PDB file of C-alpha atoms in Angstrom:
ATOM      1  CA  LEU A  72     -25.210  -1.470  -9.414  1.00 77.00           C
ATOM      2  CA  ALA A  73     -21.370  -3.178  -8.157  1.00 75.00           C
ATOM      3  CA  LEU A  74     -20.566  -3.781 -12.420  1.00 77.00           C
ATOM      4  CA  VAL A  75     -21.862   0.032 -12.590  1.00 82.00           C
ATOM      5  CA  TRP A  76     -18.787   1.121 -10.272  1.00 80.00           C
ATOM      6  CA  LEU A  77     -17.049  -1.330 -11.748  1.00 78.00           C
ATOM      7  CA  VAL A  78     -17.145  -0.444 -15.365  1.00 82.00           C
ATOM      8  CA  SER A  79     -16.751   3.152 -13.738  1.00 84.00           C
ATOM      9  CA  LEU A  80     -13.785   2.798 -12.694  1.00 80.00           C
ATOM     10  CA  VAL A  81     -12.213   1.873 -16.507  1.00 81.00           C
ATOM     11  CA  MET A  82     -14.316   4.259 -18.320  1.00 85.00           C
ATOM     12  CA  PHE A  83     -14.972   7.504 -16.342  1.00 85.00           C
ATOM     13  CA  PRO A  84     -10.590   7.952 -16.534  1.00 84.00           C
ATOM     14  CA  LEU A  85     -10.991   8.186 -20.637  1.00 86.00           C
ATOM     15  CA  ILE A  86     -13.707  10.706 -20.280  1.00 87.00           C
ATOM     16  CA  LYS A  87     -11.773  12.617 -18.028  1.00 85.00           C
ATOM     17  CA  LEU A  88      -8.908  12.326 -20.518  1.00 86.00           C
ATOM     18  CA  LEU A  89     -10.891  13.505 -22.603  1.00 87.00           C
ATOM     19  CA  GLU A  90     -11.957  16.846 -20.680  1.00 85.00           C
ATOM     20  CA  ARG A  91      -8.807  18.075 -20.630  1.00 85.00           C
ATOM     21  CA  ARG A  92      -8.036  17.675 -23.969  1.00 84.00           C
ATOM     22  CA  GLY A  93     -10.633  20.192 -24.398  1.00 84.00           C
ATOM     23  CA  VAL A  94     -13.403  17.637 -25.453  1.00 80.00           C
ATOM     24  CA  GLY A  95     -16.979  18.692 -24.458  1.00 75.00           C
ATOM     25  CA  PRO A  96     -19.556  19.155 -21.949  1.00 84.00           C
ATOM     26  CA  ARG A  97     -19.522  16.219 -20.044  1.00 83.00           C
ATOM     27  CA  GLY A  98     -22.019  14.701 -22.754  1.00 85.00           C
ATOM     28  CA  LEU A  99     -19.938  14.365 -25.590  1.00 89.00           C
ATOM     29  CA  SER A 100     -16.993  12.736 -23.444  1.00 89.00           C
ATOM     30  CA  VAL A 101     -19.072  10.254 -22.366  1.00 88.00           C
ATOM     31  CA  ALA A 102     -20.534  10.051 -26.647  1.00 90.00           C
ATOM     32  CA  VAL A 103     -17.198   8.930 -27.282  1.00 90.00           C
ATOM     33  CA  VAL A 104     -15.904   6.440 -24.878  1.00 88.00           C
ATOM     34  CA  PHE A 105     -19.166   5.076 -25.289  1.00 88.00           C
ATOM     35  CA  ILE A 106     -18.908   4.995 -28.964  1.00 90.00           C
ATOM     36  CA  GLY A 107     -15.246   4.095 -29.255  1.00 89.00           C
ATOM     37  CA  THR A 108     -16.397   0.982 -26.641  1.00 87.00           C
ATOM     38  CA  ILE A 109     -18.918  -0.401 -28.781  1.00 88.00           C
ATOM     39  CA  ALA A 110     -16.657  -0.013 -31.968  1.00 90.00           C
ATOM     40  CA  VAL A 111     -14.171  -2.251 -30.277  1.00 86.00           C
ATOM     41  CA  ILE A 112     -16.935  -4.864 -29.545  1.00 85.00           C
ATOM     42  CA  PHE A 113     -18.124  -4.414 -33.269  1.00 87.00           C
ATOM     43  CA  PHE A 114     -15.041  -4.961 -34.279  1.00 85.00           C
ATOM     44  CA  ILE A 115     -14.265  -8.341 -31.891  1.00 82.00           C
ATOM     45  CA  ILE A 116     -17.297  -9.773 -32.764  1.00 83.00           C
ATOM     46  CA  TYR A 117     -16.993  -9.283 -36.611  1.00 83.00           C
ATOM     47  CA  PHE A 118     -13.642  -9.746 -36.944  1.00 81.00           C
ATOM     48  CA  LEU A 119     -12.803 -11.876 -34.348  1.00 81.00           C
ATOM     49  CA  VAL A 120     -15.762 -14.204 -33.360  1.00 81.00           C
ATOM     50  CA  PRO A 121     -15.649 -16.007 -36.746  1.00 83.00           C
ATOM     51  CA  TYR A 122     -12.312 -16.481 -37.155  1.00 79.00           C
ATOM     52  CA  VAL A 123     -11.736 -18.231 -33.332  1.00 80.00           C
ATOM     53  CA  LEU A 124     -15.368 -19.903 -34.753  1.00 83.00           C
ATOM     54  CA  ASP A 125     -13.511 -21.492 -37.814  1.00 83.00           C
ATOM     55  CA  GLN A 126     -10.868 -22.792 -35.995  1.00 79.00           C
ATOM     56  CA  VAL A 127     -13.585 -24.529 -32.814  1.00 79.00           C
ATOM     57  CA  ARG A 128     -15.038 -25.624 -35.930  1.00 83.00           C
ATOM     58  CA  ALA A 129     -12.014 -26.894 -37.379  1.00 79.00           C
ATOM     59  CA  PHE A 130     -10.843 -28.540 -34.893  1.00 79.00           C
ATOM     60  CA  PHE A 131     -14.166 -31.133 -34.724  1.00 78.00           C
ATOM     61  CA  GLU A 132     -14.228 -31.190 -38.064  1.00 77.00           C
ATOM     62  CA  THR A 133     -10.319 -32.664 -38.566  1.00 76.00           C
ATOM     63  CA  ASP A 134      -9.058 -32.928 -34.922  1.00 72.00           C
ATOM     64  CA  TRP A 135     -11.408 -34.530 -32.825  1.00 74.00           C
ATOM     65  CA  PRO A 136     -11.686 -37.861 -34.268  1.00 75.00           C
ATOM     66  CA  ALA A 137      -8.116 -38.441 -34.007  1.00 70.00           C
ATOM     67  CA  ILE A 138      -8.053 -37.585 -30.671  1.00 71.00           C
ATOM     68  CA  GLN A 139     -10.775 -39.952 -30.295  1.00 69.00           C
ATOM     69  CA  SER A 140      -8.942 -42.613 -32.034  1.00 71.00           C
ATOM     70  CA  TYR A 141      -5.556 -41.758 -29.552  1.00 68.00           C
ATOM     71  CA  PHE A 142      -7.714 -42.505 -26.114  1.00 67.00           C
ATOM     72  CA  ALA A 143      -9.278 -45.684 -28.130  1.00 67.00           C
ATOM     73  CA  ASN A 144      -6.063 -47.230 -30.141  1.00 68.00           C
ATOM     74  CA  ASP A 145      -2.236 -45.237 -28.806  1.00 64.00           C
ATOM     75  CA  LEU A 146      -3.114 -44.687 -25.291  1.00 62.00           C
ATOM     76  CA  ARG A 147      -3.975 -48.391 -25.206  1.00 65.00           C
ATOM     77  CA  ALA A 148      -0.880 -49.918 -26.896  1.00 68.00           C
ATOM     78  CA  ASP A 149       1.580 -47.087 -24.771  1.00 64.00           C
ATOM     79  CA  PHE A 150      -0.680 -47.260 -21.211  1.00 65.00           C
ATOM     80  CA  ILE A 151       1.840 -47.779 -18.537  1.00 65.00           C
ATOM     81  CA  PHE A 152       0.250 -50.922 -17.078  1.00 67.00           C
ATOM     82  CA  GLY A 153      -0.589 -52.675 -20.183  1.00 67.00           C
ATOM     83  CA  THR A 154      -3.274 -53.072 -22.358  1.00 70.00           C
ATOM     84  CA  ASP A 155      -5.458 -55.025 -19.984  1.00 69.00           C
ATOM     85  CA  ILE A 156      -5.746 -52.877 -17.351  1.00 73.00           C
ATOM     86  CA  TYR A 157      -6.610 -49.920 -20.017  1.00 67.00           C
ATOM     87  CA  ASP A 158      -9.416 -52.120 -21.293  1.00 67.00           C
ATOM     88  CA  ALA A 159     -10.936 -52.921 -17.922  1.00 71.00           C
ATOM     89  CA  ILE A 160     -10.392 -50.402 -17.206  1.00 68.00           C
ATOM     90  CA  GLU A 161     -12.668 -49.280 -20.176  1.00 66.00           C
ATOM     91  CA  GLY A 162     -15.268 -51.841 -19.031  1.00 68.00           C
ATOM     92  CA  PHE A 163     -16.036 -50.816 -15.892  1.00 67.00           C
ATOM     93  CA  ILE A 164     -16.400 -46.930 -17.487  1.00 64.00           C
ATOM     94  CA  ASN A 165     -18.478 -48.680 -20.327  1.00 64.00           C
ATOM     95  CA  ASP A 166     -20.410 -51.283 -18.277  1.00 65.00           C
ATOM     96  CA  SER A 167     -21.123 -48.692 -15.187  1.00 63.00           C
ATOM     97  CA  THR A 168     -22.971 -45.359 -15.583  1.00 61.00           C
ATOM     98  CA  ILE A 169     -20.682 -43.366 -14.147  1.00 60.00           C
ATOM     99  CA  VAL A 170     -20.546 -40.577 -17.565  1.00 53.00           C
ATOM    100  CA  GLU A 171     -23.892 -41.127 -17.858  1.00 59.00           C
ATOM    101  CA  ASP A 172     -24.993 -39.714 -15.162  1.00 61.00           C
ATOM    102  CA  THR A 173     -22.083 -37.281 -15.178  1.00 61.00           C
ATOM    103  CA  VAL A 174     -23.815 -35.926 -18.591  1.00 55.00           C
ATOM    104  CA  SER A 175     -27.615 -36.233 -16.846  1.00 61.00           C
ATOM    105  CA  GLY A 176     -26.491 -34.578 -14.138  1.00 61.00           C
ATOM    106  CA  PHE A 177     -24.081 -31.298 -15.958  1.00 56.00           C
ATOM    107  CA  VAL A 178     -27.367 -30.787 -18.876  1.00 57.00           C
ATOM    108  CA  ASP A 179     -29.893 -30.686 -15.659  1.00 62.00           C
ATOM    109  CA  SER A 180     -28.116 -28.497 -13.787  1.00 62.00           C
ATOM    110  CA  LEU A 181     -26.993 -25.702 -17.429  1.00 55.00           C
ATOM    111  CA  THR A 182     -30.922 -26.321 -17.993  1.00 62.00           C
ATOM    112  CA  SER A 183     -31.708 -24.842 -14.844  1.00 61.00           C
ATOM    113  CA  SER A 184     -29.540 -22.398 -14.620  1.00 57.00           C
ATOM    114  CA  LEU A 185     -29.920 -21.155 -18.874  1.00 56.00           C
ATOM    115  CA  SER A 186     -33.585 -19.101 -18.352  1.00 59.00           C
ATOM    116  CA  SER A 187     -31.987 -17.623 -15.178  1.00 59.00           C
ATOM    117  CA  SER A 188     -28.746 -16.378 -16.680  1.00 59.00           C
ATOM    118  CA  LEU A 189     -30.328 -15.257 -20.141  1.00 66.00           C
ATOM    119  CA  ILE A 190     -32.798 -13.113 -17.245  1.00 70.00           C
ATOM    120  CA  ASN A 191     -29.134 -12.162 -15.739  1.00 69.00           C
ATOM    121  CA  ILE A 192     -28.059 -10.906 -18.945  1.00 70.00           C
ATOM    122  CA  ILE A 193     -31.290  -9.498 -20.668  1.00 74.00           C
ATOM    123  CA  SER A 194     -30.929  -7.325 -17.777  1.00 72.00           C
ATOM    124  CA  ILE A 195     -27.143  -6.241 -17.835  1.00 74.00           C
ATOM    125  CA  VAL A 196     -27.577  -5.811 -21.380  1.00 76.00           C
ATOM    126  CA  VAL A 197     -30.498  -3.006 -20.954  1.00 78.00           C
ATOM    127  CA  VAL A 198     -29.689  -2.071 -17.837  1.00 82.00           C
ATOM    128  CA  LEU A 199     -25.968  -2.040 -17.283  1.00 82.00           C
ATOM    129  CA  PRO A 200     -25.576   1.157 -20.496  1.00 85.00           C
ATOM    130  CA  VAL A 201     -27.866   2.730 -19.008  1.00 85.00           C
ATOM    131  CA  THR A 202     -27.874   3.307 -15.269  1.00 87.00           C
ATOM    132  CA  LEU A 203     -23.962   3.386 -17.004  1.00 86.00           C
ATOM    133  CA  ILE A 204     -24.202   6.571 -18.347  1.00 87.00           C
ATOM    134  CA  TYR A 205     -26.494   9.076 -16.211  1.00 86.00           C
ATOM    135  CA  TYR A 206     -23.897   7.813 -13.357  1.00 86.00           C
ATOM    136  CA  LEU A 207     -20.435   8.555 -15.923  1.00 86.00           C
ATOM    137  CA  ILE A 208     -22.638  12.344 -16.361  1.00 86.00           C
ATOM    138  CA  ASP A 209     -23.503  12.514 -12.536  1.00 84.00           C
ATOM    139  CA  TYR A 210     -20.705  11.272 -11.656  1.00 81.00           C
ATOM    140  CA  GLU A 211     -19.298  13.898  -9.220  1.00 79.00           C
ATOM    141  CA  MET A 212     -22.705  15.007  -8.226  1.00 82.00           C
ATOM    142  CA  ILE A 213     -23.967  11.383  -7.902  1.00 80.00           C
ATOM    143  CA  ASN A 214     -20.936  11.168  -5.119  1.00 76.00           C
ATOM    144  CA  ASP A 215     -20.820  13.987  -4.158  1.00 75.00           C
ATOM    145  CA  THR A 216     -24.654  13.222  -2.113  1.00 78.00           C
ATOM    146  CA  LEU A 217     -23.988   9.440  -1.584  1.00 74.00           C
ATOM    147  CA  ARG A 218     -21.194  11.959   0.718  1.00 72.00           C
ATOM    148  CA  SER A 219     -23.418  14.812   2.171  1.00 73.00           C
ATOM    149  CA  ILE A 220     -25.771  11.545   3.637  1.00 77.00           C
ATOM    150  CA  ILE A 221     -22.528  10.597   5.703  1.00 75.00           C
ATOM    151  CA  PRO A 222     -22.610  12.557   9.020  1.00 76.00           C
ATOM    152  CA  SER A 223     -20.158  15.406   8.606  1.00 74.00           C
ATOM    153  CA  ARG A 224     -18.034  14.525  10.893  1.00 75.00           C
ATOM    154  CA  HIS A 225     -17.063  11.718   9.268  1.00 73.00           C
ATOM    155  CA  GLU A 226     -17.212  12.839   5.844  1.00 71.00           C
ATOM    156  CA  LYS A 227     -13.601  14.062   5.017  1.00 77.00           C
ATOM    157  CA  SER A 228     -12.240  10.113   5.960  1.00 77.00           C
ATOM    158  CA  ALA A 229     -15.387   8.885   4.365  1.00 76.00           C
ATOM    159  CA  SER A 230     -13.568  10.900   1.509  1.00 76.00           C
ATOM    160  CA  ASP A 231     -10.216   9.463   1.464  1.00 78.00           C
ATOM    161  CA  LEU A 232     -11.675   5.922   2.016  1.00 78.00           C
ATOM    162  CA  GLY A 233     -13.246   6.057  -1.264  1.00 76.00           C
ATOM    163  CA  SER A 234     -10.652   7.641  -3.279  1.00 77.00           C
ATOM    164  CA  ARG A 235      -8.273   5.160  -1.989  1.00 78.00           C
ATOM    165  CA  LEU A 236     -10.213   2.206  -2.886  1.00 78.00           C
ATOM    166  CA  ASN A 237     -11.047   3.315  -6.414  1.00 76.00           C
ATOM    167  CA  SER A 238      -7.942   4.022  -6.741  1.00 76.00           C
ATOM    168  CA  THR A 239      -6.503   0.806  -5.900  1.00 76.00           C
ATOM    169  CA  VAL A 240      -9.707  -1.202  -7.396  1.00 76.00           C
ATOM    170  CA  GLY A 241      -9.909   0.894 -10.623  1.00 77.00           C
ATOM    171  CA  ALA A 242      -5.674   0.638 -11.259  1.00 77.00           C
ATOM    172  CA  TYR A 243      -6.088  -3.095 -10.978  1.00 77.00           C
ATOM    173  CA  ILE A 244      -9.161  -3.293 -13.408  1.00 79.00           C
ATOM    174  CA  ARG A 245      -7.161  -1.387 -16.379  1.00 79.00           C
ATOM    175  CA  GLY A 246      -4.122  -2.828 -15.576  1.00 79.00           C
ATOM    176  CA  GLN A 247      -5.518  -6.266 -15.746  1.00 81.00           C
ATOM    177  CA  ILE A 248      -7.831  -5.725 -18.741  1.00 82.00           C
ATOM    178  CA  LEU A 249      -3.766  -4.435 -21.034  1.00 83.00           C
ATOM    179  CA  LEU A 250      -2.554  -7.808 -19.182  1.00 82.00           C
ATOM    180  CA  MET A 251      -5.233  -9.680 -20.266  1.00 85.00           C
ATOM    181  CA  LEU A 252      -4.385  -8.181 -24.329  1.00 86.00           C
ATOM    182  CA  ALA A 253      -0.829  -8.092 -23.497  1.00 85.00           C
ATOM    183  CA  ILE A 254       0.157 -11.503 -22.543  1.00 87.00           C
ATOM    184  CA  GLY A 255      -2.671 -13.234 -25.072  1.00 88.00           C
ATOM    185  CA  SER A 256      -1.276 -11.709 -28.337  1.00 88.00           C
ATOM    186  CA  ALA A 257       1.971 -12.822 -27.055  1.00 88.00           C
ATOM    187  CA  ALA A 258       0.710 -15.938 -26.768  1.00 88.00           C
ATOM    188  CA  THR A 259      -0.832 -15.958 -30.604  1.00 88.00           C
ATOM    189  CA  ILE A 260       2.911 -14.772 -31.676  1.00 89.00           C
ATOM    190  CA  LEU A 261       4.523 -17.645 -30.078  1.00 89.00           C
ATOM    191  CA  TYR A 262       1.809 -20.626 -30.302  1.00 88.00           C
ATOM    192  CA  ARG A 263       2.378 -19.651 -33.801  1.00 87.00           C
ATOM    193  CA  LEU A 264       5.335 -19.561 -34.427  1.00 88.00           C
ATOM    194  CA  ILE A 265       6.097 -22.901 -33.155  1.00 86.00           C
ATOM    195  CA  GLY A 266       3.236 -24.351 -35.570  1.00 84.00           C
ATOM    196  CA  LEU A 267       0.406 -24.562 -33.095  1.00 84.00           C
ATOM    197  CA  GLU A 268      -2.527 -25.306 -35.392  1.00 81.00           C
ATOM    198  CA  TYR A 269      -5.458 -23.530 -33.021  1.00 82.00           C
ATOM    199  CA  PHE A 270      -2.931 -21.166 -32.297  1.00 84.00           C
ATOM    200  CA  PHE A 271      -5.937 -17.855 -31.912  1.00 85.00           C
ATOM    201  CA  VAL A 272      -8.582 -19.661 -29.880  1.00 85.00           C
ATOM    202  CA  PHE A 273      -5.596 -20.776 -27.498  1.00 87.00           C
ATOM    203  CA  GLY A 274      -3.922 -17.941 -27.051  1.00 88.00           C
ATOM    204  CA  ILE A 275      -7.053 -16.274 -26.113  1.00 87.00           C
ATOM    205  CA  ILE A 276      -6.877 -18.886 -23.907  1.00 87.00           C
ATOM    206  CA  VAL A 277      -4.228 -17.702 -22.195  1.00 87.00           C
ATOM    207  CA  GLY A 278      -5.098 -13.900 -21.745  1.00 87.00           C
ATOM    208  CA  ILE A 279      -8.652 -15.387 -19.941  1.00 85.00           C
ATOM    209  CA  THR A 280      -7.373 -16.780 -17.707  1.00 85.00           C
ATOM    210  CA  ASN A 281      -4.900 -14.595 -16.717  1.00 82.00           C
ATOM    211  CA  ILE A 282      -7.289 -12.609 -14.951  1.00 79.00           C
ATOM    212  CA  ILE A 283      -6.346 -16.172 -12.124  1.00 78.00           C
ATOM    213  CA  PRO A 284      -3.351 -14.926 -10.703  1.00 72.00           C
ATOM    214  CA  TYR A 285      -0.964 -18.094 -10.420  1.00 70.00           C
ATOM    215  CA  PHE A 286      -3.699 -20.546 -11.038  1.00 77.00           C
ATOM    216  CA  GLY A 287      -4.172 -18.949 -14.395  1.00 78.00           C
ATOM    217  CA  ALA A 288      -0.687 -19.756 -15.815  1.00 78.00           C
ATOM    218  CA  LEU A 289      -1.482 -24.156 -15.092  1.00 82.00           C
ATOM    219  CA  ILE A 290      -5.212 -24.198 -16.217  1.00 83.00           C
ATOM    220  CA  ALA A 291      -4.585 -22.279 -19.634  1.00 84.00           C
ATOM    221  CA  MET A 292      -1.683 -24.380 -20.214  1.00 85.00           C
ATOM    222  CA  ILE A 293      -3.112 -27.852 -19.255  1.00 85.00           C
ATOM    223  CA  PRO A 294      -5.762 -28.028 -22.666  1.00 84.00           C
ATOM    224  CA  VAL A 295      -2.949 -26.983 -24.920  1.00 85.00           C
ATOM    225  CA  VAL A 296      -0.203 -29.236 -23.500  1.00 85.00           C
ATOM    226  CA  ALA A 297      -2.694 -32.628 -23.579  1.00 82.00           C
ATOM    227  CA  TYR A 298      -3.301 -31.116 -27.489  1.00 83.00           C
ATOM    228  CA  ALA A 299       0.401 -31.126 -27.873  1.00 83.00           C
ATOM    229  CA  ILE A 300       1.014 -34.409 -26.686  1.00 80.00           C
ATOM    230  CA  ILE A 301      -2.174 -36.059 -28.413  1.00 77.00           C
ATOM    231  CA  THR A 302      -1.048 -34.123 -32.024  1.00 76.00           C
ATOM    232  CA  GLN A 303       2.619 -34.498 -31.192  1.00 74.00           C
ATOM    233  CA  ASP A 304       3.314 -36.405 -34.650  1.00 71.00           C
ATOM    234  CA  THR A 305       1.446 -33.331 -36.816  1.00 73.00           C
ATOM    235  CA  GLY A 306       2.120 -30.720 -34.761  1.00 71.00           C
ATOM    236  CA  PRO A 307       5.200 -29.232 -32.232  1.00 78.00           C
ATOM    237  CA  GLY A 308       5.816 -31.186 -29.234  1.00 78.00           C
ATOM    238  CA  PRO A 309       4.748 -31.233 -25.338  1.00 81.00           C
ATOM    239  CA  ILE A 310       8.011 -29.393 -24.349  1.00 86.00           C
ATOM    240  CA  ALA A 311       8.352 -26.761 -26.806  1.00 86.00           C
ATOM    241  CA  VAL A 312       4.496 -25.757 -25.575  1.00 84.00           C
ATOM    242  CA  VAL A 313       5.750 -25.691 -22.161  1.00 86.00           C
ATOM    243  CA  LEU A 314       9.422 -24.134 -22.132  1.00 88.00           C
ATOM    244  CA  VAL A 315       6.334 -21.609 -24.107  1.00 86.00           C
ATOM    245  CA  ASN A 316       3.781 -21.362 -21.371  1.00 85.00           C
ATOM    246  CA  VAL A 317       6.749 -21.586 -19.325  1.00 86.00           C
ATOM    247  CA  GLY A 318       8.648 -18.571 -20.895  1.00 86.00           C
ATOM    248  CA  LEU A 319       5.616 -16.157 -21.380  1.00 84.00           C
ATOM    249  CA  GLN A 320       4.829 -16.430 -16.794  1.00 81.00           C
ATOM    250  CA  MET A 321       8.197 -14.914 -16.956  1.00 81.00           C
ATOM    251  CA  VAL A 322       7.837 -12.058 -19.381  1.00 78.00           C
ATOM    252  CA  GLU A 323       4.721 -11.566 -17.786  1.00 75.00           C
ATOM    253  CA  GLY A 324       6.342 -11.716 -14.056  1.00 70.00           C
ATOM    254  CA  ASN A 325       9.438  -9.699 -15.365  1.00 69.00           C
ATOM    255  CA  VAL A 326       8.625  -7.390 -17.723  1.00 70.00           C
ATOM    256  CA  PHE A 327       5.146  -6.762 -18.672  1.00 68.00           C
ATOM    257  CA  GLN A 328       3.340  -7.024 -14.610  1.00 65.00           C
ATOM    258  CA  PRO A 329       5.870  -4.454 -13.209  1.00 65.00           C
ATOM    259  CA  ILE A 330       5.162  -2.061 -16.644  1.00 65.00           C
ATOM    260  CA  ILE A 331       1.846  -2.098 -16.538  1.00 61.00           C
ATOM    261  CA  MET A 332       0.605  -3.208 -13.086  1.00 57.00           C
ATOM    262  CA  GLY A 333       3.286  -1.827 -10.938  1.00 54.00           C
ATOM    263  CA  ARG A 334       2.791  -2.079  -7.082  1.00 55.00           C
ATOM    264  CA  GLN A 335      -1.040  -1.690  -7.431  1.00 55.00           C
ATOM    265  CA  LEU A 336      -1.846  -4.716  -5.024  1.00 58.00           C
ATOM    266  CA  GLU A 337       1.163  -4.489  -1.961  1.00 63.00           C
ATOM    267  CA  MET A 338       0.508  -7.868  -1.121  1.00 67.00           C
ATOM    268  CA  HIS A 339       3.031 -11.455  -0.811  1.00 69.00           C
ATOM    269  CA  ALA A 340       2.130 -14.205  -3.410  1.00 69.00           C
ATOM    270  CA  ILE A 341       1.057 -16.299  -0.777  1.00 77.00           C
ATOM    271  CA  VAL A 342      -1.783 -13.722   0.599  1.00 77.00           C
ATOM    272  CA  ILE A 343      -3.551 -13.432  -2.787  1.00 76.00           C
ATOM    273  CA  ILE A 344      -2.970 -17.774  -3.198  1.00 79.00           C
ATOM    274  CA  MET A 345      -5.404 -17.556   0.614  1.00 83.00           C
ATOM    275  CA  ALA A 346      -7.669 -14.911  -1.543  1.00 82.00           C
ATOM    276  CA  ILE A 347      -7.935 -16.955  -4.082  1.00 80.00           C
ATOM    277  CA  MET A 348      -8.690 -20.474  -1.931  1.00 83.00           C
ATOM    278  CA  PHE A 349     -10.871 -18.192   0.807  1.00 85.00           C
ATOM    279  CA  PHE A 350     -13.109 -16.175  -2.440  1.00 82.00           C
ATOM    280  CA  GLY A 351     -13.304 -18.850  -4.257  1.00 78.00           C
ATOM    281  CA  SER A 352     -15.501 -21.179  -1.765  1.00 80.00           C
ATOM    282  CA  LEU A 353     -17.720 -18.330  -0.660  1.00 79.00           C
ATOM    283  CA  PHE A 354     -18.112 -16.984  -4.312  1.00 74.00           C
ATOM    284  CA  GLY A 355     -17.151 -19.538  -6.835  1.00 73.00           C
ATOM    285  CA  THR A 356     -15.346 -18.793  -9.902  1.00 70.00           C
ATOM    286  CA  PHE A 357     -16.529 -14.858  -9.728  1.00 72.00           C
ATOM    287  CA  GLY A 358     -14.652 -15.312  -6.164  1.00 77.00           C
ATOM    288  CA  VAL A 359     -11.321 -16.872  -7.895  1.00 76.00           C
ATOM    289  CA  ILE A 360     -10.959 -13.509 -10.417  1.00 74.00           C
ATOM    290  CA  PHE A 361     -11.722 -11.133  -7.866  1.00 76.00           C
ATOM    291  CA  ALA A 362      -9.542 -12.340  -4.840  1.00 79.00           C
ATOM    292  CA  ALA A 363      -6.863 -10.084  -6.050  1.00 77.00           C
ATOM    293  CA  PRO A 364      -9.062  -6.497  -5.927  1.00 77.00           C
ATOM    294  CA  MET A 365     -11.117  -8.268  -2.961  1.00 80.00           C
ATOM    295  CA  ALA A 366      -8.418  -9.307  -0.950  1.00 81.00           C
ATOM    296  CA  ALA A 367      -6.381  -5.550  -1.680  1.00 78.00           C
ATOM    297  CA  THR A 368      -9.953  -3.950  -0.539  1.00 80.00           C
ATOM    298  CA  ILE A 369      -9.452  -5.638   2.785  1.00 83.00           C
ATOM    299  CA  ARG A 370      -5.786  -4.072   3.439  1.00 82.00           C
ATOM    300  CA  VAL A 371      -6.755  -0.738   2.487  1.00 81.00           C
ATOM    301  CA  LEU A 372      -9.475  -1.305   5.480  1.00 83.00           C
ATOM    302  CA  PHE A 373      -7.733  -2.362   7.254  1.00 84.00           C
ATOM    303  CA  GLU A 374      -4.556   0.693   6.686  1.00 82.00           C
ATOM    304  CA  PHE A 375      -7.152   3.161   7.002  1.00 82.00           C
ATOM    305  CA  TYR A 376      -8.281   1.666  10.320  1.00 84.00           C
ATOM    306  CA  ARG A 377      -4.568   1.678  11.744  1.00 84.00           C
ATOM    307  CA  GLU A 378      -4.072   5.064  10.000  1.00 82.00           C
ATOM    308  CA  LYS A 379      -7.332   6.831  11.769  1.00 80.00           C
ATOM    309  CA  LYS A 380      -5.848   4.365  14.974  1.00 82.00           C
ATOM    310  CA  ALA A 381      -2.869   6.008  15.256  1.00 82.00           C
ATOM    311  CA  GLU A 382      -3.977   8.999  14.937  1.00 78.00           C
ATOM    312  CA  ARG A 383      -6.851   9.215  17.343  1.00 78.00           C
ATOM    313  CA  GLU A 384      -3.523   7.937  19.790  1.00 78.00           C
ATOM    314  CA  ALA A 385      -1.873  10.606  19.271  1.00 79.00           C
ATOM    315  CA  ALA A 386      -4.772  12.970  19.431  1.00 75.00           C
ATOM    316  CA  SER A 387      -5.081  12.138  22.745  1.00 75.00           C
ATOM    317  CA  LEU A 388      -1.513  11.943  23.920  1.00 75.00           C
ATOM    318  CA  ALA A 389      -0.696  15.555  22.649  1.00 72.00           C
ATOM    319  CA  SER A 390      -4.314  16.099  24.571  1.00 69.00           C
ATOM    320  CA  GLY A 391      -3.114  14.531  27.686  1.00 62.00           C
ATOM    321  CA  ASN A 392       0.567  16.736  28.076  1.00 57.00           C
ATOM    322  CA  SER A 393      -1.120  20.375  26.825  1.00 52.00           C
ATOM    323  CA  PRO A 394      -1.036  21.915  30.141  1.00 51.00           C
TER     324      PRO A 394
END
């Protein structure tokens, strides 16, 4: 139900736009949006996924042996503490069971969670579209029904609060999707221009991780800089890659962010970082991704409470001063 609500925040404005353009009744506009969404998903699967798989396959066929050789030879020769220390560390790792225990624990946890995750994914794929269709078709009726449950004296306040939450969270999600596409496309083009081998895969990583405020840029930079260090003899050096990523973040913060996102969240950077740490510790990856909109939701609730408190105080003062 939470996913249905979040997806509806993206799709319902498109449906209303079509209805204002004369595309109706509601079932027809919903069908147009759904068909368009399916077409976009089909385009991604049919055209982009094979291209990504080709780059991943080429990486393991050509670059992975070179990376293994780098760690076995070049890194050993350039190790800052000398080859003897490197051999001692390598021997300790080989003699211990650290790697085996780590891999075994990862495989066990992956295996145990795979079945439940698969069931959840199948349930979402089957249930989400059907529930979403019914919700979008009867969007106003369902919301009116939910509001009717609230006592009449609080109905206006609840409706106002719901509108603010929909506006804040919906604007953030829609803006974040556009921002991911913009920064991912820009990263792909720039990586291609500087001659990075797997520019498409790294560009997708930049776009996806961009959903995490502030930390996403650092997460996206780590694999591409590591790859540039290892392959600097045949590709762009790590300095060029770092400069590209820094430039991307400057463009995002000064161009894409103001144009696409505006001031939807209106929160200080420290507050968002604290929200990422707090919700990430509570909900893991989901909490990190949605920390910003959850923090914005709390801000809306707090501001709404302060406004209502001020209104009650003003009403109480006015009634106390009246004759």
